[in-house]
Amino acid sequence: MLKWIINGLLIYGAYRLFTGLKGGSASKENGKAPEASRDETREGDLVEDPHCGVYIPVEQAVKGPGGELFCSQKCADAYKNSKED
């Protein structure tokens, strides 16, 4: 039984090593995944509305005047009005 556990751990370690060398998504300098800019978002990605904080799919987001992505036109207008004050 111990032999199976050791072999499983070795296989898992080799897999993790291989996927890490292949160019994993984590940044090496701080250990966090790099943040995608608004231009690099893909379909299916979630973005946070800067006004209300709701996360929504990129394809459903409303683009604001400054290029920000919002959950609705109402939030985009409220954000714009709060910036003008």
PDB file of N, CA and C in Angstrom:
ATOM      1  N   MET A   1       0.820  -1.194   0.000  1.00  0.00           N
ATOM      2  CA  MET A   1       0.000   0.000   0.000  1.00  0.00           C
ATOM      3  C   MET A   1       0.867   1.264   0.000  1.00  0.00           C
ATOM      4  N   LEU A   2       1.922   1.258   0.800  1.00  0.00           N
ATOM      5  CA  LEU A   2       2.828   2.401   0.860  1.00  0.00           C
ATOM      6  C   LEU A   2       3.474   2.639  -0.501  1.00  0.00           C
ATOM      7  N   LYS A   3       3.735   1.567  -1.210  1.00  0.00           N
ATOM      8  CA  LYS A   3       4.337   1.660  -2.541  1.00  0.00           C
ATOM      9  C   LYS A   3       3.414   2.439  -3.488  1.00  0.00           C
ATOM     10  N   TRP A   4       2.100   2.218  -3.408  1.00  0.00           N
ATOM     11  CA  TRP A   4       1.143   2.925  -4.256  1.00  0.00           C
ATOM     12  C   TRP A   4       1.084   4.420  -3.912  1.00  0.00           C
ATOM     13  N   ILE A   5       1.142   4.723  -2.652  1.00  0.00           N
ATOM     14  CA  ILE A   5       1.105   6.124  -2.216  1.00  0.00           C
ATOM     15  C   ILE A   5       2.344   6.862  -2.699  1.00  0.00           C
ATOM     16  N   ILE A   6       3.503   6.246  -2.558  1.00  0.00           N
ATOM     17  CA  ILE A   6       4.757   6.879  -2.997  1.00  0.00           C
ATOM     18  C   ILE A   6       4.746   7.074  -4.506  1.00  0.00           C
ATOM     19  N   ASN A   7       4.306   6.063  -5.245  1.00  0.00           N
ATOM     20  CA  ASN A   7       4.236   6.193  -6.706  1.00  0.00           C
ATOM     21  C   ASN A   7       3.255   7.294  -7.107  1.00  0.00           C
ATOM     22  N   GLY A   8       2.139   7.370  -6.420  1.00  0.00           N
ATOM     23  CA  GLY A   8       1.166   8.429  -6.722  1.00  0.00           C
ATOM     24  C   GLY A   8       1.738   9.808  -6.470  1.00  0.00           C
ATOM     25  N   LEU A   9       2.443   9.963  -5.368  1.00  0.00           N
ATOM     26  CA  LEU A   9       3.065  11.251  -5.067  1.00  0.00           C
ATOM     27  C   LEU A   9       4.139  11.610  -6.086  1.00  0.00           C
ATOM     28  N   LEU A  10       4.904  10.640  -6.518  1.00  0.00           N
ATOM     29  CA  LEU A  10       5.934  10.887  -7.546  1.00  0.00           C
ATOM     30  C   LEU A  10       5.300  11.305  -8.867  1.00  0.00           C
ATOM     31  N   ILE A  11       4.234  10.651  -9.245  1.00  0.00           N
ATOM     32  CA  ILE A  11       3.555  11.000 -10.499  1.00  0.00           C
ATOM     33  C   ILE A  11       2.964  12.410 -10.391  1.00  0.00           C
ATOM     34  N   TYR A  12       2.340  12.710  -9.235  1.00  0.00           N
ATOM     35  CA  TYR A  12       1.776  14.039  -9.037  1.00  0.00           C
ATOM     36  C   TYR A  12       2.877  15.109  -9.064  1.00  0.00           C
ATOM     37  N   GLY A  13       3.996  14.840  -8.426  1.00  0.00           N
ATOM     38  CA  GLY A  13       5.109  15.790  -8.420  1.00  0.00           C
ATOM     39  C   GLY A  13       5.660  16.025  -9.817  1.00  0.00           C
ATOM     40  N   ALA A  14       5.770  14.948 -10.603  1.00  0.00           N
ATOM     41  CA  ALA A  14       6.250  15.086 -11.982  1.00  0.00           C
ATOM     42  C   ALA A  14       5.266  15.905 -12.815  1.00  0.00           C
ATOM     43  N   TYR A  15       3.979  15.673 -12.607  1.00  0.00           N
ATOM     44  CA  TYR A  15       2.955  16.437 -13.318  1.00  0.00           C
ATOM     45  C   TYR A  15       3.056  17.921 -12.982  1.00  0.00           C
ATOM     46  N   ARG A  16       3.158  18.245 -11.671  1.00  0.00           N
ATOM     47  CA  ARG A  16       3.262  19.644 -11.256  1.00  0.00           C
ATOM     48  C   ARG A  16       4.527  20.295 -11.803  1.00  0.00           C
ATOM     49  N   LEU A  17       5.616  19.560 -11.831  1.00  0.00           N
ATOM     50  CA  LEU A  17       6.864  20.085 -12.372  1.00  0.00           C
ATOM     51  C   LEU A  17       6.719  20.364 -13.857  1.00  0.00           C
ATOM     52  N   PHE A  18       6.121  19.442 -14.574  1.00  0.00           N
ATOM     53  CA  PHE A  18       5.938  19.605 -16.014  1.00  0.00           C
ATOM     54  C   PHE A  18       5.044  20.792 -16.330  1.00  0.00           C
ATOM     55  N   THR A  19       3.905  20.924 -15.628  1.00  0.00           N
ATOM     56  CA  THR A  19       3.009  22.039 -15.903  1.00  0.00           C
ATOM     57  C   THR A  19       3.637  23.374 -15.497  1.00  0.00           C
ATOM     58  N   GLY A  20       4.493  23.380 -14.470  1.00  0.00           N
ATOM     59  CA  GLY A  20       5.177  24.609 -14.073  1.00  0.00           C
ATOM     60  C   GLY A  20       6.218  25.037 -15.086  1.00  0.00           C
ATOM     61  N   LEU A  21       6.927  24.081 -15.655  1.00  0.00           N
ATOM     62  CA  LEU A  21       7.937  24.392 -16.664  1.00  0.00           C
ATOM     63  C   LEU A  21       7.312  24.803 -17.983  1.00  0.00           C
ATOM     64  N   LYS A  22       6.115  24.328 -18.221  1.00  0.00           N
ATOM     65  CA  LYS A  22       5.425  24.615 -19.470  1.00  0.00           C
ATOM     66  C   LYS A  22       4.979  26.070 -19.556  1.00  0.00           C
ATOM     67  N   GLY A  23       5.039  26.781 -18.455  1.00  0.00           N
ATOM     68  CA  GLY A  23       4.641  28.198 -18.471  1.00  0.00           C
ATOM     69  C   GLY A  23       3.296  28.385 -17.822  1.00  0.00           C
ATOM     70  N   GLY A  24       3.195  28.015 -16.564  1.00  0.00           N
ATOM     71  CA  GLY A  24       1.951  28.180 -15.826  1.00  0.00           C
ATOM     72  C   GLY A  24       1.547  29.637 -15.757  1.00  0.00           C
ATOM     73  N   SER A  25       0.330  29.896 -15.303  1.00  0.00           N
ATOM     74  CA  SER A  25      -0.188  31.256 -15.308  1.00  0.00           C
ATOM     75  C   SER A  25       0.286  32.089 -14.130  1.00  0.00           C
ATOM     76  N   ALA A  26       0.904  31.482 -13.132  1.00  0.00           N
ATOM     77  CA  ALA A  26       1.316  32.249 -11.954  1.00  0.00           C
ATOM     78  C   ALA A  26       2.575  33.061 -12.246  1.00  0.00           C
ATOM     79  N   SER A  27       2.607  34.247 -11.719  1.00  0.00           N
ATOM     80  CA  SER A  27       3.775  35.098 -11.848  1.00  0.00           C
ATOM     81  C   SER A  27       4.833  34.640 -10.849  1.00  0.00           C
ATOM     82  N   LYS A  28       6.086  34.590 -11.261  1.00  0.00           N
ATOM     83  CA  LYS A  28       7.134  34.075 -10.389  1.00  0.00           C
ATOM     84  C   LYS A  28       7.577  35.071  -9.330  1.00  0.00           C
ATOM     85  N   GLU A  29       7.455  36.382  -9.596  1.00  0.00           N
ATOM     86  CA  GLU A  29       7.985  37.325  -8.630  1.00  0.00           C
ATOM     87  C   GLU A  29       7.115  37.491  -7.391  1.00  0.00           C
ATOM     88  N   ASN A  30       5.798  37.378  -7.497  1.00  0.00           N
ATOM     89  CA  ASN A  30       4.975  37.553  -6.299  1.00  0.00           C
ATOM     90  C   ASN A  30       4.060  36.373  -6.016  1.00  0.00           C
ATOM     91  N   GLY A  31       4.071  35.355  -6.828  1.00  0.00           N
ATOM     92  CA  GLY A  31       3.278  34.165  -6.587  1.00  0.00           C
ATOM     93  C   GLY A  31       1.805  34.308  -6.907  1.00  0.00           C
ATOM     94  N   LYS A  32       1.416  35.430  -7.502  1.00  0.00           N
ATOM     95  CA  LYS A  32       0.021  35.642  -7.862  1.00  0.00           C
ATOM     96  C   LYS A  32      -0.136  35.588  -9.370  1.00  0.00           C
ATOM     97  N   ALA A  33      -1.326  35.249  -9.805  1.00  0.00           N
ATOM     98  CA  ALA A  33      -1.620  35.254 -11.230  1.00  0.00           C
ATOM     99  C   ALA A  33      -1.639  36.696 -11.715  1.00  0.00           C
ATOM    100  N   PRO A  34      -1.081  36.978 -12.883  1.00  0.00           N
ATOM    101  CA  PRO A  34      -1.077  38.350 -13.373  1.00  0.00           C
ATOM    102  C   PRO A  34      -2.493  38.812 -13.700  1.00  0.00           C
ATOM    103  N   GLU A  35      -2.775  40.077 -13.437  1.00  0.00           N
ATOM    104  CA  GLU A  35      -4.086  40.635 -13.720  1.00  0.00           C
ATOM    105  C   GLU A  35      -4.192  40.905 -15.217  1.00  0.00           C
ATOM    106  N   ALA A  36      -5.320  40.546 -15.800  1.00  0.00           N
ATOM    107  CA  ALA A  36      -5.544  40.803 -17.218  1.00  0.00           C
ATOM    108  C   ALA A  36      -6.059  42.222 -17.378  1.00  0.00           C
ATOM    109  N   SER A  37      -5.529  42.929 -18.354  1.00  0.00           N
ATOM    110  CA  SER A  37      -6.036  44.271 -18.610  1.00  0.00           C
ATOM    111  C   SER A  37      -7.366  44.145 -19.342  1.00  0.00           C
ATOM    112  N   ARG A  38      -8.084  45.224 -19.452  1.00  0.00           N
ATOM    113  CA  ARG A  38      -9.392  45.176 -20.123  1.00  0.00           C
ATOM    114  C   ARG A  38      -9.258  44.751 -21.569  1.00  0.00           C
ATOM    115  N   ASP A  39      -8.118  45.050 -22.199  1.00  0.00           N
ATOM    116  CA  ASP A  39      -7.915  44.681 -23.595  1.00  0.00           C
ATOM    117  C   ASP A  39      -7.629  43.191 -23.756  1.00  0.00           C
ATOM    118  N   GLU A  40      -7.198  42.517 -22.680  1.00  0.00           N
ATOM    119  CA  GLU A  40      -6.822  41.114 -22.754  1.00  0.00           C
ATOM    120  C   GLU A  40      -7.928  40.186 -22.271  1.00  0.00           C
ATOM    121  N   THR A  41      -9.118  40.710 -21.997  1.00  0.00           N
ATOM    122  CA  THR A  41     -10.179  39.851 -21.497  1.00  0.00           C
ATOM    123  C   THR A  41     -10.700  38.965 -22.610  1.00  0.00           C
ATOM    124  N   ARG A  42     -11.069  37.739 -22.213  1.00  0.00           N
ATOM    125  CA  ARG A  42     -11.599  36.771 -23.163  1.00  0.00           C
ATOM    126  C   ARG A  42     -13.060  36.517 -22.840  1.00  0.00           C
ATOM    127  N   GLU A  43     -13.777  35.992 -23.807  1.00  0.00           N
ATOM    128  CA  GLU A  43     -15.159  35.619 -23.570  1.00  0.00           C
ATOM    129  C   GLU A  43     -15.214  34.596 -22.445  1.00  0.00           C
ATOM    130  N   GLY A  44     -16.118  34.767 -21.521  1.00  0.00           N
ATOM    131  CA  GLY A  44     -16.226  33.872 -20.380  1.00  0.00           C
ATOM    132  C   GLY A  44     -15.516  34.402 -19.143  1.00  0.00           C
ATOM    133  N   ASP A  45     -14.631  35.383 -19.308  1.00  0.00           N
ATOM    134  CA  ASP A  45     -13.956  35.983 -18.158  1.00  0.00           C
ATOM    135  C   ASP A  45     -14.936  36.874 -17.406  1.00  0.00           C
ATOM    136  N   LEU A  46     -14.702  37.009 -16.112  1.00  0.00           N
ATOM    137  CA  LEU A  46     -15.514  37.891 -15.290  1.00  0.00           C
ATOM    138  C   LEU A  46     -14.762  39.180 -15.034  1.00  0.00           C
ATOM    139  N   VAL A  47     -15.498  40.278 -15.014  1.00  0.00           N
ATOM    140  CA  VAL A  47     -14.925  41.580 -14.678  1.00  0.00           C
ATOM    141  C   VAL A  47     -15.738  42.178 -13.535  1.00  0.00           C
ATOM    142  N   GLU A  48     -15.093  43.011 -12.727  1.00  0.00           N
ATOM    143  CA  GLU A  48     -15.770  43.645 -11.600  1.00  0.00           C
ATOM    144  C   GLU A  48     -16.246  45.036 -11.988  1.00  0.00           C
ATOM    145  N   ASP A  49     -17.493  45.289 -11.719  1.00  0.00           N
ATOM    146  CA  ASP A  49     -18.062  46.616 -11.930  1.00  0.00           C
ATOM    147  C   ASP A  49     -17.398  47.570 -10.931  1.00  0.00           C
ATOM    148  N   PRO A  50     -16.753  48.659 -11.395  1.00  0.00           N
ATOM    149  CA  PRO A  50     -16.055  49.557 -10.470  1.00  0.00           C
ATOM    150  C   PRO A  50     -17.004  50.370  -9.588  1.00  0.00           C
ATOM    151  N   HIS A  51     -18.272  50.424  -9.945  1.00  0.00           N
ATOM    152  CA  HIS A  51     -19.220  51.199  -9.132  1.00  0.00           C
ATOM    153  C   HIS A  51     -19.847  50.355  -8.025  1.00  0.00           C
ATOM    154  N   CYS A  52     -20.427  49.209  -8.381  1.00  0.00           N
ATOM    155  CA  CYS A  52     -21.159  48.425  -7.374  1.00  0.00           C
ATOM    156  C   CYS A  52     -20.418  47.168  -6.931  1.00  0.00           C
ATOM    157  N   GLY A  53     -19.341  46.787  -7.618  1.00  0.00           N
ATOM    158  CA  GLY A  53     -18.529  45.650  -7.198  1.00  0.00           C
ATOM    159  C   GLY A  53     -19.032  44.293  -7.645  1.00  0.00           C
ATOM    160  N   VAL A  54     -20.077  44.243  -8.461  1.00  0.00           N
ATOM    161  CA  VAL A  54     -20.628  42.986  -8.947  1.00  0.00           C
ATOM    162  C   VAL A  54     -19.713  42.430 -10.042  1.00  0.00           C
ATOM    163  N   TYR A  55     -19.508  41.110 -10.042  1.00  0.00           N
ATOM    164  CA  TYR A  55     -18.740  40.457 -11.104  1.00  0.00           C
ATOM    165  C   TYR A  55     -19.703  39.975 -12.180  1.00  0.00           C
ATOM    166  N   ILE A  56     -19.379  40.300 -13.432  1.00  0.00           N
ATOM    167  CA  ILE A  56     -20.235  39.916 -14.553  1.00  0.00           C
ATOM    168  C   ILE A  56     -19.379  39.383 -15.695  1.00  0.00           C
ATOM    169  N   PRO A  57     -19.954  38.536 -16.556  1.00  0.00           N
ATOM    170  CA  PRO A  57     -19.212  38.059 -17.735  1.00  0.00           C
ATOM    171  C   PRO A  57     -18.900  39.231 -18.675  1.00  0.00           C
ATOM    172  N   VAL A  58     -17.739  39.192 -19.288  1.00  0.00           N
ATOM    173  CA  VAL A  58     -17.301  40.270 -20.179  1.00  0.00           C
ATOM    174  C   VAL A  58     -18.307  40.506 -21.299  1.00  0.00           C
ATOM    175  N   GLU A  59     -18.856  39.417 -21.833  1.00  0.00           N
ATOM    176  CA  GLU A  59     -19.765  39.573 -22.973  1.00  0.00           C
ATOM    177  C   GLU A  59     -21.078  40.254 -22.591  1.00  0.00           C
ATOM    178  N   GLN A  60     -21.409  40.353 -21.305  1.00  0.00           N
ATOM    179  CA  GLN A  60     -22.628  41.026 -20.857  1.00  0.00           C
ATOM    180  C   GLN A  60     -22.346  42.422 -20.315  1.00  0.00           C
ATOM    181  N   ALA A  61     -21.102  42.818 -20.239  1.00  0.00           N
ATOM    182  CA  ALA A  61     -20.723  44.097 -19.643  1.00  0.00           C
ATOM    183  C   ALA A  61     -21.059  45.263 -20.568  1.00  0.00           C
ATOM    184  N   VAL A  62     -21.350  46.395 -19.934  1.00  0.00           N
ATOM    185  CA  VAL A  62     -21.607  47.650 -20.643  1.00  0.00           C
ATOM    186  C   VAL A  62     -20.348  48.493 -20.523  1.00  0.00           C
ATOM    187  N   LYS A  63     -19.859  48.985 -21.656  1.00  0.00           N
ATOM    188  CA  LYS A  63     -18.627  49.782 -21.655  1.00  0.00           C
ATOM    189  C   LYS A  63     -18.947  51.231 -21.322  1.00  0.00           C
ATOM    190  N   GLY A  64     -18.244  51.773 -20.345  1.00  0.00           N
ATOM    191  CA  GLY A  64     -18.437  53.155 -19.927  1.00  0.00           C
ATOM    192  C   GLY A  64     -17.632  54.107 -20.789  1.00  0.00           C
ATOM    193  N   PRO A  65     -17.786  55.407 -20.567  1.00  0.00           N
ATOM    194  CA  PRO A  65     -17.097  56.411 -21.383  1.00  0.00           C
ATOM    195  C   PRO A  65     -15.573  56.360 -21.261  1.00  0.00           C
ATOM    196  N   GLY A  66     -15.062  55.897 -20.131  1.00  0.00           N
ATOM    197  CA  GLY A  66     -13.615  55.818 -19.942  1.00  0.00           C
ATOM    198  C   GLY A  66     -13.053  54.447 -20.289  1.00  0.00           C
ATOM    199  N   GLY A  67     -13.886  53.556 -20.839  1.00  0.00           N
ATOM    200  CA  GLY A  67     -13.432  52.220 -21.175  1.00  0.00           C
ATOM    201  C   GLY A  67     -13.655  51.203 -20.070  1.00  0.00           C
ATOM    202  N   GLU A  68     -14.173  51.661 -18.921  1.00  0.00           N
ATOM    203  CA  GLU A  68     -14.468  50.738 -17.828  1.00  0.00           C
ATOM    204  C   GLU A  68     -15.644  49.850 -18.221  1.00  0.00           C
ATOM    205  N   LEU A  69     -15.729  48.687 -17.580  1.00  0.00           N
ATOM    206  CA  LEU A  69     -16.821  47.766 -17.852  1.00  0.00           C
ATOM    207  C   LEU A  69     -17.758  47.718 -16.654  1.00  0.00           C
ATOM    208  N   PHE A  70     -19.075  47.859 -16.922  1.00  0.00           N
ATOM    209  CA  PHE A  70     -20.091  47.929 -15.885  1.00  0.00           C
ATOM    210  C   PHE A  70     -21.137  46.840 -16.082  1.00  0.00           C
ATOM    211  N   CYS A  71     -21.897  46.572 -15.006  1.00  0.00           N
ATOM    212  CA  CYS A  71     -22.950  45.557 -15.080  1.00  0.00           C
ATOM    213  C   CYS A  71     -24.184  46.089 -15.795  1.00  0.00           C
ATOM    214  N   SER A  72     -24.369  47.400 -15.790  1.00  0.00           N
ATOM    215  CA  SER A  72     -25.534  48.001 -16.445  1.00  0.00           C
ATOM    216  C   SER A  72     -25.227  49.449 -16.819  1.00  0.00           C
ATOM    217  N   GLN A  73     -26.085  50.000 -17.659  1.00  0.00           N
ATOM    218  CA  GLN A  73     -25.940  51.403 -18.029  1.00  0.00           C
ATOM    219  C   GLN A  73     -26.201  52.295 -16.820  1.00  0.00           C
ATOM    220  N   LYS A  74     -27.083  51.852 -15.932  1.00  0.00           N
ATOM    221  CA  LYS A  74     -27.382  52.610 -14.707  1.00  0.00           C
ATOM    222  C   LYS A  74     -26.123  52.781 -13.858  1.00  0.00           C
ATOM    223  N   CYS A  75     -25.342  51.704 -13.684  1.00  0.00           N
ATOM    224  CA  CYS A  75     -24.100  51.796 -12.908  1.00  0.00           C
ATOM    225  C   CYS A  75     -23.063  52.657 -13.633  1.00  0.00           C
ATOM    226  N   ALA A  76     -23.013  52.558 -14.962  1.00  0.00           N
ATOM    227  CA  ALA A  76     -22.064  53.371 -15.729  1.00  0.00           C
ATOM    228  C   ALA A  76     -22.379  54.853 -15.543  1.00  0.00           C
ATOM    229  N   ASP A  77     -23.673  55.199 -15.606  1.00  0.00           N
ATOM    230  CA  ASP A  77     -24.076  56.604 -15.425  1.00  0.00           C
ATOM    231  C   ASP A  77     -23.800  57.079 -14.005  1.00  0.00           C
ATOM    232  N   ALA A  78     -24.093  56.243 -13.011  1.00  0.00           N
ATOM    233  CA  ALA A  78     -23.862  56.621 -11.612  1.00  0.00           C
ATOM    234  C   ALA A  78     -22.366  56.809 -11.356  1.00  0.00           C
ATOM    235  N   TYR A  79     -21.537  55.951 -11.935  1.00  0.00           N
ATOM    236  CA  TYR A  79     -20.084  56.065 -11.774  1.00  0.00           C
ATOM    237  C   TYR A  79     -19.582  57.359 -12.407  1.00  0.00           C
ATOM    238  N   LYS A  80     -20.076  57.659 -13.601  1.00  0.00           N
ATOM    239  CA  LYS A  80     -19.680  58.873 -14.295  1.00  0.00           C
ATOM    240  C   LYS A  80     -20.093  60.104 -13.484  1.00  0.00           C
ATOM    241  N   ASN A  81     -21.317  60.081 -12.929  1.00  0.00           N
ATOM    242  CA  ASN A  81     -21.804  61.226 -12.126  1.00  0.00           C
ATOM    243  C   ASN A  81     -21.001  61.381 -10.841  1.00  0.00           C
ATOM    244  N   SER A  82     -20.587  60.277 -10.239  1.00  0.00           N
ATOM    245  CA  SER A  82     -19.808  60.371  -9.002  1.00  0.00           C
ATOM    246  C   SER A  82     -18.403  60.906  -9.271  1.00  0.00           C
ATOM    247  N   LYS A  83     -17.864  60.666 -10.446  1.00  0.00           N
ATOM    248  CA  LYS A  83     -16.543  61.180 -10.810  1.00  0.00           C
ATOM    249  C   LYS A  83     -16.581  62.676 -11.125  1.00  0.00           C
ATOM    250  N   GLU A  84     -17.744  63.162 -11.587  1.00  0.00           N
ATOM    251  CA  GLU A  84     -17.869  64.577 -11.930  1.00  0.00           C
ATOM    252  C   GLU A  84     -18.001  65.448 -10.696  1.00  0.00           C
ATOM    253  N   ASP A  85     -18.436  64.887  -9.586  1.00  0.00           N
ATOM    254  CA  ASP A  85     -18.635  65.665  -8.355  1.00  0.00           C
ATOM    255  C   ASP A  85     -17.357  66.117  -7.734  1.00  0.00           C
TER     256      ASP A  85
END
